[in-house]
Short mmCIF file of C-alpha atoms and ligand atoms in Angstrom, two decimals:
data_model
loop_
_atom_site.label_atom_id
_atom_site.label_comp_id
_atom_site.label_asym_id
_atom_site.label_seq_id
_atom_site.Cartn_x
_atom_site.Cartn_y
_atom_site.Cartn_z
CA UNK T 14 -15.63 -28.48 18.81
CA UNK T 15 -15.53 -32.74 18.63
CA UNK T 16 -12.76 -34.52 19.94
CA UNK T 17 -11.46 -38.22 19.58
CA UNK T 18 -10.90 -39.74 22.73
CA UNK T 19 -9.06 -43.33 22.72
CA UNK T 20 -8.00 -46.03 24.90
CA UNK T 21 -4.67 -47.38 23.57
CA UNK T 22 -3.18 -50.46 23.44
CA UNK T 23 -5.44 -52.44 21.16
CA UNK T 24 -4.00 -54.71 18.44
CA UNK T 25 -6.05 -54.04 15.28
CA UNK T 26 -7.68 -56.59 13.49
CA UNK T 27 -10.78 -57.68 11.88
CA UNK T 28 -11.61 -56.40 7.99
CA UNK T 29 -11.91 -53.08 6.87
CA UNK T 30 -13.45 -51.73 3.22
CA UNK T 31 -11.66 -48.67 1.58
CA UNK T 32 -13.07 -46.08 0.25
CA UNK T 33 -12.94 -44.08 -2.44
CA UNK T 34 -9.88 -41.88 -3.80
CA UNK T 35 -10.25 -38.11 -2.35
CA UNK T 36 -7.53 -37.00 -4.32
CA UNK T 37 -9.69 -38.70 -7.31
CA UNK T 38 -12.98 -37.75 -6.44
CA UNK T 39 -12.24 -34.24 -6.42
CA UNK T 40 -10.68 -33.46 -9.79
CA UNK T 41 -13.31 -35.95 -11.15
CA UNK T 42 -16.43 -34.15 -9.74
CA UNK T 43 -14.83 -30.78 -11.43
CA UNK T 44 -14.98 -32.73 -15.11
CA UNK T 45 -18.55 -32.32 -15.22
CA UNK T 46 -18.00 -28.68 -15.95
CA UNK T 47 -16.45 -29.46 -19.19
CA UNK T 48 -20.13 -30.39 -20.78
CA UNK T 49 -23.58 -30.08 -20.91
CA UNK T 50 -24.07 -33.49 -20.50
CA UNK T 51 -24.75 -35.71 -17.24
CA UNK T 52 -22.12 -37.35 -15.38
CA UNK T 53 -22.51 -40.21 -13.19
CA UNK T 54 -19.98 -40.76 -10.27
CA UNK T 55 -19.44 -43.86 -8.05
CA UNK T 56 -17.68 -44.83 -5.05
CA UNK T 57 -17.49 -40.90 -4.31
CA UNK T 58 -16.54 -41.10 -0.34
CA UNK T 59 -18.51 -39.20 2.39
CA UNK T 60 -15.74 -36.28 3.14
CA UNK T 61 -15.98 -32.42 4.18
CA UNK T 62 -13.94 -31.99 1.13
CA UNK T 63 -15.91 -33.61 -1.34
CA UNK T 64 -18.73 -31.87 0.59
CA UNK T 65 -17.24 -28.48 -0.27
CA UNK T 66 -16.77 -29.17 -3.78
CA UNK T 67 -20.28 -30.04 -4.33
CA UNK T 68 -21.70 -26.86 -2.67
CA UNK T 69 -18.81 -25.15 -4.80
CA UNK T 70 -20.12 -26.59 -7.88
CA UNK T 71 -24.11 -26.48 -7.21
CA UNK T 72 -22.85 -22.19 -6.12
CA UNK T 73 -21.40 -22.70 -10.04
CA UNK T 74 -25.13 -23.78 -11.54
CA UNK T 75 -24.08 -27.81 -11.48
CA UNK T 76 -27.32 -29.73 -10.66
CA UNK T 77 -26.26 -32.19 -8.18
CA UNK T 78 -27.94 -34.97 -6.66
CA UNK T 79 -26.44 -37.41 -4.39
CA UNK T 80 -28.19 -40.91 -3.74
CA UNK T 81 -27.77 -43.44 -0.81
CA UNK T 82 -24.75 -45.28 -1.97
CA UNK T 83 -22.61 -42.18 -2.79
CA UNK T 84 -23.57 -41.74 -6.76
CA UNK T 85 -23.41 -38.37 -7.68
CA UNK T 86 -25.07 -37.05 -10.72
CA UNK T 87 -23.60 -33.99 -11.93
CA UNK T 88 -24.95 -31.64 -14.58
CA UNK T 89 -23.48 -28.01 -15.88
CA UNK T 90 -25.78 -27.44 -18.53
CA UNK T 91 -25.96 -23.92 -17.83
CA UNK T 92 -23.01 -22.24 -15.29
CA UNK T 93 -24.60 -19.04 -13.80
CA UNK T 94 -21.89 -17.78 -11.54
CA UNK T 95 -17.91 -18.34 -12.70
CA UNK T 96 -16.37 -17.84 -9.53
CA UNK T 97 -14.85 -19.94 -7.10
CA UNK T 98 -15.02 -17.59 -3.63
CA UNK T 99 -12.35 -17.15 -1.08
CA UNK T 100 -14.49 -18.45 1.56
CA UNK T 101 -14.76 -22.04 -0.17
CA UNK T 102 -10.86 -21.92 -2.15
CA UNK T 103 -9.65 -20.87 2.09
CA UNK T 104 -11.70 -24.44 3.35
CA UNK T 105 -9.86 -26.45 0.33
CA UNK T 106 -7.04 -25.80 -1.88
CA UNK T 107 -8.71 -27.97 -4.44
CA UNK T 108 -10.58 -26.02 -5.23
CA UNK T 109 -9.05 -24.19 -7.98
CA UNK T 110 -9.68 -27.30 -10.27
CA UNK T 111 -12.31 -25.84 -11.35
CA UNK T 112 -10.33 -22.87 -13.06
CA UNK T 113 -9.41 -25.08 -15.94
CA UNK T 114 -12.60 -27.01 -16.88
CA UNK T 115 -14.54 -23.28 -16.20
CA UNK T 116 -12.05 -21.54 -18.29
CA UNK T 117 -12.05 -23.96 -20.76
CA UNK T 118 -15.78 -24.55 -21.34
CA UNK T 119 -17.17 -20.90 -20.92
CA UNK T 120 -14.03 -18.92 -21.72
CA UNK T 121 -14.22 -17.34 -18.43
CA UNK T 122 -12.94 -17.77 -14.57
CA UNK T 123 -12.83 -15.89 -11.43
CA UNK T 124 -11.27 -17.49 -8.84
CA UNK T 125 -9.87 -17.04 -5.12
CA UNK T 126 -6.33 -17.43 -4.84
CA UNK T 127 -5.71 -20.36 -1.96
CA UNK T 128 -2.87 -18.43 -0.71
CA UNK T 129 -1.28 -20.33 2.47
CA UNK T 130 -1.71 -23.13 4.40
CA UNK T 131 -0.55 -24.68 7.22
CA UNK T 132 1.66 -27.07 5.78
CA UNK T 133 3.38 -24.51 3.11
CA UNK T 134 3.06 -22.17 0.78
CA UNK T 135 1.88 -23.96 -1.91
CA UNK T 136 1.56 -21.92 -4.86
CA UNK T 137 -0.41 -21.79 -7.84
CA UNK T 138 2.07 -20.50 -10.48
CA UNK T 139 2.30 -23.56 -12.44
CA UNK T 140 -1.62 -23.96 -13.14
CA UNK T 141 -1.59 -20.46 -14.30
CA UNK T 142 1.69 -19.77 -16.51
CA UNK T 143 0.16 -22.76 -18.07
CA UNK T 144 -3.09 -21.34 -19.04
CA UNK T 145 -1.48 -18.61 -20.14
CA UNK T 146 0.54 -20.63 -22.32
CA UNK T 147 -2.43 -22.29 -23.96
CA UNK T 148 -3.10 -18.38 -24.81
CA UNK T 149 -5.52 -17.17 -21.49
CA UNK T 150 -5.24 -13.86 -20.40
CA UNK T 151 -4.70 -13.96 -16.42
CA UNK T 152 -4.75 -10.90 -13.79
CA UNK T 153 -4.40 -11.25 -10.46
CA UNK T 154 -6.56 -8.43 -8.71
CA UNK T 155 -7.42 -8.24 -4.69
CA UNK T 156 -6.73 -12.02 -4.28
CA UNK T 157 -8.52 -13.05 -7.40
CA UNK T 158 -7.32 -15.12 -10.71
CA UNK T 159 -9.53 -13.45 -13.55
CA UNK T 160 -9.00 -15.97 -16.40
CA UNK T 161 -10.35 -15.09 -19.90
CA UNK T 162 -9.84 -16.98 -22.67
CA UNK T 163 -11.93 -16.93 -26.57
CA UNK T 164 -10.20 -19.99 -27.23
CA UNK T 165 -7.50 -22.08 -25.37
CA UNK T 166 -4.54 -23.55 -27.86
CA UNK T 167 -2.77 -26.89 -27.94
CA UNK T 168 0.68 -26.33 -27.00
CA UNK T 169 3.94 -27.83 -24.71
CA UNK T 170 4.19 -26.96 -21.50
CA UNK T 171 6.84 -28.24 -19.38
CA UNK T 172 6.35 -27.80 -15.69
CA UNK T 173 9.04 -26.50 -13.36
CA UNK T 174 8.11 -28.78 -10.78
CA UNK T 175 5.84 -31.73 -10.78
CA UNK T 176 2.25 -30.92 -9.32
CA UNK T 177 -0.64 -33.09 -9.07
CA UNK T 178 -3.55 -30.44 -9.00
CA UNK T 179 -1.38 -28.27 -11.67
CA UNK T 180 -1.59 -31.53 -14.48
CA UNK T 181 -4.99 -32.09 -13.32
CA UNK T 182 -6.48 -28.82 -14.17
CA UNK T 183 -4.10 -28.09 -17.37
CA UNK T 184 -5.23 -31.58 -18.53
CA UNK T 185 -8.64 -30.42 -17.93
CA UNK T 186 -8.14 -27.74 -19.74
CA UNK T 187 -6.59 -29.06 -22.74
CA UNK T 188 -9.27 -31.43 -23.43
CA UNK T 189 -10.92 -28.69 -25.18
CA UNK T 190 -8.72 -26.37 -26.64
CA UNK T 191 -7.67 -25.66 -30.17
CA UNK T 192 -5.01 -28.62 -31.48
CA UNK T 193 -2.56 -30.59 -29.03
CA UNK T 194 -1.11 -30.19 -25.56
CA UNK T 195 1.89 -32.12 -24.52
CA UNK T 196 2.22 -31.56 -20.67
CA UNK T 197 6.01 -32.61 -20.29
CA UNK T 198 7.06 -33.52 -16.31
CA UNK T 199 3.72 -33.96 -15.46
CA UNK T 200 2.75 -35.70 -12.32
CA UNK T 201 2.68 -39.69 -12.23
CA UNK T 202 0.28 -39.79 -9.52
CA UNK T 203 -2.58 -42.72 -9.54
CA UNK T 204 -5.29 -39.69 -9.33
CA UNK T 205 -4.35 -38.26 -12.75
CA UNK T 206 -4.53 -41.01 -14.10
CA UNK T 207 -7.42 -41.83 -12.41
CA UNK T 208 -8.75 -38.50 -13.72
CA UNK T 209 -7.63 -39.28 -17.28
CA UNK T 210 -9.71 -42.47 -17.91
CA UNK T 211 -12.92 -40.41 -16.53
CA UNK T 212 -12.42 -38.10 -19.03
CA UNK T 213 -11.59 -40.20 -21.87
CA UNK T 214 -14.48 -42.01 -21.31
CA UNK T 215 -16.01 -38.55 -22.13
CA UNK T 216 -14.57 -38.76 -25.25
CA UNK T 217 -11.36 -36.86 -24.41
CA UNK T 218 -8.21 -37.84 -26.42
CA UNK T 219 -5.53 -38.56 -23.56
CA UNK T 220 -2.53 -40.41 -24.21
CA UNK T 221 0.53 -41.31 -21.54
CA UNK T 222 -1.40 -40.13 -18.13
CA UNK T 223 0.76 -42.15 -15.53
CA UNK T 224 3.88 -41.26 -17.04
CA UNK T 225 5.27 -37.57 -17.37
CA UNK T 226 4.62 -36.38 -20.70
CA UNK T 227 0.92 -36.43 -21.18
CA UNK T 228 -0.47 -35.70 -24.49
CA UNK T 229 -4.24 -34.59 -24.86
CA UNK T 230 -5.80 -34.05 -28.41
CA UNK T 231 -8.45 -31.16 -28.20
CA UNK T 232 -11.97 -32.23 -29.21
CA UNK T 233 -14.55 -29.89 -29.60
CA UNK T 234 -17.19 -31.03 -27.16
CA UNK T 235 -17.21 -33.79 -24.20
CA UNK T 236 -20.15 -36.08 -23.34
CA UNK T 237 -21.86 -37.96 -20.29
CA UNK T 238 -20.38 -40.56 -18.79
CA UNK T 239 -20.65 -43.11 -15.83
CA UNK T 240 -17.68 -43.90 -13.54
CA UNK T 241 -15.74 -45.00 -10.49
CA UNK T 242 -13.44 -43.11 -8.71
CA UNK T 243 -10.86 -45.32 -7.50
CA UNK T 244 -9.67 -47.03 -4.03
CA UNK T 245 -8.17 -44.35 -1.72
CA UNK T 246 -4.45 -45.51 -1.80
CA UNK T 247 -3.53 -43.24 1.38
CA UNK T 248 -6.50 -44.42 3.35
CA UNK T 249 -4.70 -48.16 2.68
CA UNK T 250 -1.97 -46.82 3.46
CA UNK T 251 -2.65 -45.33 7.07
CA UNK T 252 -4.73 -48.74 7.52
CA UNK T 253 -1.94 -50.84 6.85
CA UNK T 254 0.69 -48.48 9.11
CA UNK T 255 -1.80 -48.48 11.99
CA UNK T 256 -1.91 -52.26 11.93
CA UNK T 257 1.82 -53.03 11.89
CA UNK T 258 2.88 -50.47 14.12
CA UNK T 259 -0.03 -51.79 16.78
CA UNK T 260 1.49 -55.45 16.26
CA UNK T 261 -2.42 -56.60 14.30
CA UNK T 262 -3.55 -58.86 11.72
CA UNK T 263 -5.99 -57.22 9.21
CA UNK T 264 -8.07 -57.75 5.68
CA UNK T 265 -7.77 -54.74 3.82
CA UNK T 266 -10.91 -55.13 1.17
CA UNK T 267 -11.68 -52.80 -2.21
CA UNK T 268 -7.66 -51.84 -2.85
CA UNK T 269 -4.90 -53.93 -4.35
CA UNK T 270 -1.17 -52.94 -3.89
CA UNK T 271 -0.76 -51.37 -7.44
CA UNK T 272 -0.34 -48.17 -6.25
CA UNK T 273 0.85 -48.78 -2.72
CA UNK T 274 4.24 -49.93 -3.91
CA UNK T 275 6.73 -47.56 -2.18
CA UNK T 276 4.72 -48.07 1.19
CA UNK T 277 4.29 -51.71 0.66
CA UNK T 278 8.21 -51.86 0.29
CA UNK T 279 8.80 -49.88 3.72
CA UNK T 280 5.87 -52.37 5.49
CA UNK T 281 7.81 -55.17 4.60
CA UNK T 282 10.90 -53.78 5.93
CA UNK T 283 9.56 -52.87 8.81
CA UNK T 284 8.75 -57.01 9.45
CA UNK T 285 5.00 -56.92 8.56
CA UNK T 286 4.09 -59.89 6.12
CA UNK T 287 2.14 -59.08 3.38
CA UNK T 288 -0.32 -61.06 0.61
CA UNK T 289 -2.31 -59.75 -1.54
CA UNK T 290 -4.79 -59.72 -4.81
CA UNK T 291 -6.39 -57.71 -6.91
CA UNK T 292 -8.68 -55.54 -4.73
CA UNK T 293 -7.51 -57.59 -1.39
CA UNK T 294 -4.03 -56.95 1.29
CA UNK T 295 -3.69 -58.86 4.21
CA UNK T 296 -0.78 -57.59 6.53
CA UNK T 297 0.32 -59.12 10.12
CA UNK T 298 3.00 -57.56 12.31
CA UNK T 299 4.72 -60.65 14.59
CA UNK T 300 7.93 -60.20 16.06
CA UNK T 301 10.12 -57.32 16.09
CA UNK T 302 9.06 -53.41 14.54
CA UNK T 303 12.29 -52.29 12.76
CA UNK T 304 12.22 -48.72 12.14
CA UNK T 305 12.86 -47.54 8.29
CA UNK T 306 13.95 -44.07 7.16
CA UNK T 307 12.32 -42.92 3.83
CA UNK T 308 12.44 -39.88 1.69
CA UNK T 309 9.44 -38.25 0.27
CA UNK T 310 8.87 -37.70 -3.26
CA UNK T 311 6.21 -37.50 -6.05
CA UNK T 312 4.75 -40.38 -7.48
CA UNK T 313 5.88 -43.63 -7.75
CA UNK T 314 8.30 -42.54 -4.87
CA UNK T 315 7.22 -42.62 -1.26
CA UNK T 316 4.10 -40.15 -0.94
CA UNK T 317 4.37 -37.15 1.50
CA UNK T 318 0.53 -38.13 2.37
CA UNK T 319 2.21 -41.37 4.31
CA UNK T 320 4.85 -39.47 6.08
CA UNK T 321 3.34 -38.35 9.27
CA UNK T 322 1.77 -42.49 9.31
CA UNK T 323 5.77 -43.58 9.17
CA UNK T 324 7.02 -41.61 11.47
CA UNK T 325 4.45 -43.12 14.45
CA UNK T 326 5.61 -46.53 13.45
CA UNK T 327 9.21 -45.33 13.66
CA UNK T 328 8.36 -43.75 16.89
CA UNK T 329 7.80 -47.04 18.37
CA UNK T 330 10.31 -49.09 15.79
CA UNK T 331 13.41 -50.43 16.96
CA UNK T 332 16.28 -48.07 15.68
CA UNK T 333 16.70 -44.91 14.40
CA UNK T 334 15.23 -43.87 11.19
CA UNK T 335 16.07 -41.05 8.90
CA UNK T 336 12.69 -39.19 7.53
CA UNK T 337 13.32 -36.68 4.78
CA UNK T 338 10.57 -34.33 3.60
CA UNK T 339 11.03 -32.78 0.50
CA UNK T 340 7.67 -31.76 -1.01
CA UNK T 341 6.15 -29.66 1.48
CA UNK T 342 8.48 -27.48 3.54
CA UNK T 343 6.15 -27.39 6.86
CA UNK T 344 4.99 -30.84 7.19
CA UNK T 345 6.38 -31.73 10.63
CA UNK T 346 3.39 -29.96 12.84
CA UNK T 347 2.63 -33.61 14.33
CA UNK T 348 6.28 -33.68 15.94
CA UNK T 349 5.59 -31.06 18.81
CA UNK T 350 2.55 -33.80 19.47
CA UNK T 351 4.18 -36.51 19.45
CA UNK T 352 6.91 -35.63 21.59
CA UNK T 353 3.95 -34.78 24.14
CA UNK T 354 3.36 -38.62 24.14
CA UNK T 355 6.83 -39.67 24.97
CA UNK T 356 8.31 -39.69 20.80
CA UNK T 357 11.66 -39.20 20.68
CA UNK T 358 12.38 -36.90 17.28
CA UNK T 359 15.25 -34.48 16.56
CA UNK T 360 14.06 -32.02 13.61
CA UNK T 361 16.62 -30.18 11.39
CA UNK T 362 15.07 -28.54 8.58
CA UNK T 363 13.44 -30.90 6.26
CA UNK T 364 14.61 -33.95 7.99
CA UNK T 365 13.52 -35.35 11.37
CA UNK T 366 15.71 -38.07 13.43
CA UNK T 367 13.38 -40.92 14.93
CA UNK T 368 14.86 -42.75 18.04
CA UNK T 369 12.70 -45.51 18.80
CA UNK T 370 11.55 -45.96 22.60
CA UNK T 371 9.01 -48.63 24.23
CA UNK T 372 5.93 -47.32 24.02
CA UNK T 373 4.11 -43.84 23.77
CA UNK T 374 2.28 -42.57 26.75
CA UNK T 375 -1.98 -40.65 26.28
CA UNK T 376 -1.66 -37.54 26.03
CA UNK T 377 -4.32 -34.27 25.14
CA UNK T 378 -3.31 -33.54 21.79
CA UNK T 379 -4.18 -31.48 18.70
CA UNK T 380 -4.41 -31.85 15.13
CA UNK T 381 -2.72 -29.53 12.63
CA UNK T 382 -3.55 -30.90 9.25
CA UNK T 383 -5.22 -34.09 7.24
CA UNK T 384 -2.70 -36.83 7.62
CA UNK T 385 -0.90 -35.48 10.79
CA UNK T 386 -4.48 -36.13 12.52
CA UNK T 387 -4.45 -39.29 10.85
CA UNK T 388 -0.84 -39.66 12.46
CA UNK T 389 -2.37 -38.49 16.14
CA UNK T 390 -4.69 -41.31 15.85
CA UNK T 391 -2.57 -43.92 15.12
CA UNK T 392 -0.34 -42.61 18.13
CA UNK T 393 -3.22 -42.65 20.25
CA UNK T 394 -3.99 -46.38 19.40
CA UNK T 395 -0.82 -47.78 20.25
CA UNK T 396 -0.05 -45.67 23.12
CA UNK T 397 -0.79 -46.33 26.83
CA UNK T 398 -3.20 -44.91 28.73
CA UNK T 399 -5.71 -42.29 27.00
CA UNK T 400 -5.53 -39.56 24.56
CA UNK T 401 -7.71 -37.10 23.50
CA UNK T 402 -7.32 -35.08 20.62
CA UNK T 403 -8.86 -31.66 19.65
CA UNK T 404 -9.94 -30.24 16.16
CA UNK T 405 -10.51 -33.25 14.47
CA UNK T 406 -12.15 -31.55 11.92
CA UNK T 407 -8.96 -31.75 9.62
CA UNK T 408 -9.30 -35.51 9.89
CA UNK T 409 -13.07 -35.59 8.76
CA UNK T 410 -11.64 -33.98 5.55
CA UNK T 411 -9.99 -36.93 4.32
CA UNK T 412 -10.88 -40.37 5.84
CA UNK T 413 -14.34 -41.90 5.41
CA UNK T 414 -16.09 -43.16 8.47
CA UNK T 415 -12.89 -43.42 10.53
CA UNK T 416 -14.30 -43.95 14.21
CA UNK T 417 -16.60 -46.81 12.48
CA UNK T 418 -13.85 -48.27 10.40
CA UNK T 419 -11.67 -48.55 13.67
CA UNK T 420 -14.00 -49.40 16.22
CA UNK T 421 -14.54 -52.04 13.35
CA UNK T 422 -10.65 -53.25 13.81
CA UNK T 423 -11.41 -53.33 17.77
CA UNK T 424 -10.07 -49.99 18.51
CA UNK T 425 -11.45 -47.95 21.48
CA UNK T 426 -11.98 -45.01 20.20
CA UNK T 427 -15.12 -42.33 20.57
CA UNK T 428 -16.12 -38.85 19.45
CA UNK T 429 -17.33 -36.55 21.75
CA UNK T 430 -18.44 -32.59 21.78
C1 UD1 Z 19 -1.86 -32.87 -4.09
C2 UD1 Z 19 -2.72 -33.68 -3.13
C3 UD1 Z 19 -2.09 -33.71 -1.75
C4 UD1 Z 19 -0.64 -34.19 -1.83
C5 UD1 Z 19 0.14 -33.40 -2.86
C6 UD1 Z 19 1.54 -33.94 -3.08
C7 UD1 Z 19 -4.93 -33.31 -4.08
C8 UD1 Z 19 -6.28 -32.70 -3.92
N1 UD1 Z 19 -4.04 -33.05 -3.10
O1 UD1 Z 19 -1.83 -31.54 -3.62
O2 UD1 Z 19 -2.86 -34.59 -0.92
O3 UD1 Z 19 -0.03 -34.01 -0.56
O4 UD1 Z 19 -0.54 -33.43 -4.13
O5 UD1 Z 19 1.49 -35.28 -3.45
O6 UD1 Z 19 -4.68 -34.03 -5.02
N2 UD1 Z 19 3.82 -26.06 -6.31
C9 UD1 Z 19 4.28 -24.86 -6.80
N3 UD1 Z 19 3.56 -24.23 -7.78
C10 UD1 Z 19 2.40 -24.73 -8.27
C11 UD1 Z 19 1.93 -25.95 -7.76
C12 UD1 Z 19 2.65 -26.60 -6.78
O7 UD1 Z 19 5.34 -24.36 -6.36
O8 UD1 Z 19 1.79 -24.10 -9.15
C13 UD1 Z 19 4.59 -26.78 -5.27
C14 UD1 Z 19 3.83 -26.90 -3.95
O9 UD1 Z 19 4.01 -25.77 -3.14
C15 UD1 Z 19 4.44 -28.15 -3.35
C16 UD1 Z 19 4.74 -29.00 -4.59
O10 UD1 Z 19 4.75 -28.11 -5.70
O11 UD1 Z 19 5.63 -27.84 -2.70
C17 UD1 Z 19 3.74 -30.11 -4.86
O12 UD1 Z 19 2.43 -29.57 -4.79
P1 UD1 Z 19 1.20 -30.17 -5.61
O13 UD1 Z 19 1.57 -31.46 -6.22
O14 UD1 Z 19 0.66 -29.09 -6.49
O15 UD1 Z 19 0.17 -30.44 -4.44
P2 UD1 Z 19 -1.37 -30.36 -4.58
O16 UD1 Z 19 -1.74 -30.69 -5.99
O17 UD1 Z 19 -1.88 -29.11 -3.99
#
C-alpha cells in the first residue's frame, strides 16, 4: 500500500493550476447516457473516481475514449448491460447517477444500493421516492434498486432534505420525461449547475439550476454536445487553506472566487489577504493566524468538503474556534489523527472545540476518507519533523496530481510503497 511521507515546515508558494470539478465531472460523464449521440468532455481531471465511472459506463456499453489532455468522448448508442454492480457503487457512491439518465433513456435500471460509508449513512431515499414520483416502479431486492419505468412524468417533487447527487440524477431524469418537473429545495451547489448548462447545451429545457426550485421541461430526445467541466472549487479551497495556515504566498490559476465565497470569507478572517480575477486568487498569510469557527451547510453556506481543511488551520490558529458539522454525522475521523500530532480538539457530537497550540509535531498517520486525507496532508506540511501517512488511496480519489502540485509550491513531500 503507498504512503505520503513529508518533511514539514515549508511555507508554500509558487503557482499552482486547478483542475477540474470532481463533483462536476462525474454527474456530467453520466449525461451521455441520456442519448445516442456523442459527447465531448473537457478539463475532466485524472481521479480514481472519474476512473471508476468510466469503467462503470464502458461495463454499461458507453464507447469511451480518453485522449492526452483529458477529453473524453462518450457514446451510449446502444446500452447492453443496465446495471450498476455492488463492486463499483461500494468503490463510489456516485455512482448511482447513472440510475436516472439509465432509467430515463431505456426505461430500465438495476442498481447496487451504496449502503454505508465511513463518513455516514448516507441514504438514497430521496433519489428514489422521486423516481417514483415521476411514476417508476422501484423494488429493492438483495441490495439492488430495480427501476422500471414505460415512461417517466413531469411532476413536483419537493425534497425532504437538500442533496446534491439526489437533484442531479432527478434532473437527469426529468430531462426526458413526459411534461414538467419542478424540483422544489433542490440543491444550490456550483456542480448542478454545472451539470445543468451541460445538459442544456444538449438541448435540455432547464430553468433556475443554482437556486432551489429547478424547473426542467421534458423533450423527447437529447443531442451531442462539447463541454467543460468546471474548476474544482474544493481543490481551491484546500490550496488556499494549506497556504495560509503554512504562513505562504501563492497564485492560484484556472478558478475565480465565484464559488469559493463562504471559504473566501473565513480566509480573510483568518488574516490571509486576498485578490483576485476571473479565473486567478492570489492569497498571502503575514502576521498572526486567528482561528475562525464555522458551521457547515449546503450550498452557498460553508461546504462540509472544507471542514476537515479548517480545522488544521484552527489547529495551529490563535484562539479557540467552534466547528459545527451538520451534514454528515461521522465526519470527524481526522480528529483521533490529529491529536496524534499534538492538535488540541474536544469533540461533542457534531461539534468539535479547537484550542490553538504552537505548532504540530510528525507523526505516522492514517487516512479515513477524501478530504480528511487532504486534511492529514496539510497537517503534515506545517508540522515539525516528519509524517507519514498510510492509505492514501482515499486522497487519489479526489485531488489531481497532488504530490506534483505541492512539490510544485516547494513542499517536501514523496510517495513511497
Ligand atoms: C455530494 C458530494 C460530496 C459532498 C456532499 C455534500 C458528489 C459526488 N459528492 O455528495 O462531496 O460532501 O454532496 O455537499 O457530488 N441524504 C439522505 N437521503 C438521500 C440523499 C442524501 O438522507 O436520498 C442525506 C445524506 O445522508 C447527507 C445529506 O443528505 O446527510 C447530504 O447528502 P448529499 O448531498 O446527497 O451528498 P452526496 O450527493 O452523496
Amino acid at each position: 500500500m503507498q504512503k505520503l511521507v513529508i518533511h514539514g515546515g515549508t511555507r508554500l508558494s509558487g503557482e499552482v493550476f486547478i483542475s477540474g470539478a470532481k463533483n462536476a465531472a462525474l454527474p456530467i460523464l453520466c449525461a451521455c447516457l441520456l442519448t445516442n449521440e456523442t459527447l465531448r468532455i473537457e478539463n475532466v481531471p485524472h481521479l480514481k473516481d472519474v476512473g471508476v465511472m468510466l469503467n462503470l459506463l464502458k461495463t454499461i456499453g458507453v464507447n469511451i475514449t480518453v485522449d492526452k489532455k483529458l477529453g473524453t468522448t462518450l457514446t451510449a448508442s446502444h446500452l447492453s448491460e443496465l446495471v450498476a454492480p455492488y463492486e463499483m457503487v461500494k468503490t463510489m457512491r456516485a455512482a448511482i447517477l447513472v440510475l436516472g439518465p439509465m432509467l430515463a433513456r431505456t426505461g430500465e435500471a438495476k442498481i447496487s444500493l451504496p449502503g454505508g460509508c465511513a463518513i455516514g449513512l448516507r441514504p438514497v431515499d430521496q433519489h428514489i421516492k422521486g423516481l417514483q414520483a415521476m411514476g417508476a416502479e422501484i423494488n429493492i431486492r438483495h441490495g439492488y434498486i430495480y427501476a422500471r419505468a414505460k415512461q417517466l412524468n413531469g411532476v413536483r417533487i419537493v425534497m425532504d432534505m437538500v442533496t446534491v447527487t439526489g437533484t442531479e440524477n432527478l434532473m437527469m431524469a426529468a430531462t426526458l420525461a413526459h411534461g414538467t418537473t419542478i424540483l422544489e429545495n433542490a440543491a444550490r451547489e456550483p456542480e448542478v449547475k454545472d451539470l445543468a448548462n451541460c445538459l442544456i447545451s444538449m438541448g435540455a429545457k432547464i430553468y433556475g439550476a443554482g437556486s432551489d426550485v429547478i424547473t426542467i421541461e421534458g423533450v423527447k430526445a437529447l443531442h451531442s454536445t462539447i463541454y467543460n467541466v468546471m474548476a474544482d472549487r474544493i481543490e481551491a479551497g484546500t490550496f488556499l487553506v494549506a497556504t495560509a495556515a503554512s504562513g505562504g504566498k501563492v497564485h492560484l490559476k484556472g478558478v475565480g472566487t465565484d464559488t469559493l465565497d463562504a471559504v473566501i470569507s473565513k480566509l480573510t478572517q483568518t488574516g490571509a489577504a486576498i485578490k483576485s480575477g476571473k479565473d486567478w486568487i492570489d492569497i498571502e498569510m503575514k502576521g498572526i493566524l486567528n482561528s475562525v469557527n464555522f458551521r457547515t451547510a449546503p450550498y452557498p453556506a460553508f461546504p462540509t468538503d472544507m471542514q476537515a481543511q479548517f480545522m488544521v488551520l484552527n489547529s495551529v490558529a490563535k484562539g479557540t474556534a467552534i466547528i459545527t458539522e451538520t451534514i454528515f454525522e461521522n465526519r470527524f475521523m481526522h480528529v483521533q489523527e490529529l491529536k496524534r500530532m499534538g492538535a488540541h480538539i474536544e469533540v461533542e457530537g457534531n461539534t468539535a472545540v479547537v484550542h490553538g497550540v504552537n505548532s504540530l509535531d510528525g507523526a505516522n498517520v492514517m487516512a479515513t476518507d477524501l478530504r480528511a486525507s487532504a486534511s492529514l496532508v496539510l497537517a503534515g506540511i506545517i508540522a515539525k519533523g516528519e509524517t507519514i501517512i498510510d492509505r492514501i488511496y482515499h486522497l487519489d480519489r479526489g485531488y489531481e496530481f497532488i504530490e506534483d502540485k505541492l512539490l510544485q509550491l516547494g513542499a517536501k513531500i514523496k510517495r513511497i510503497n
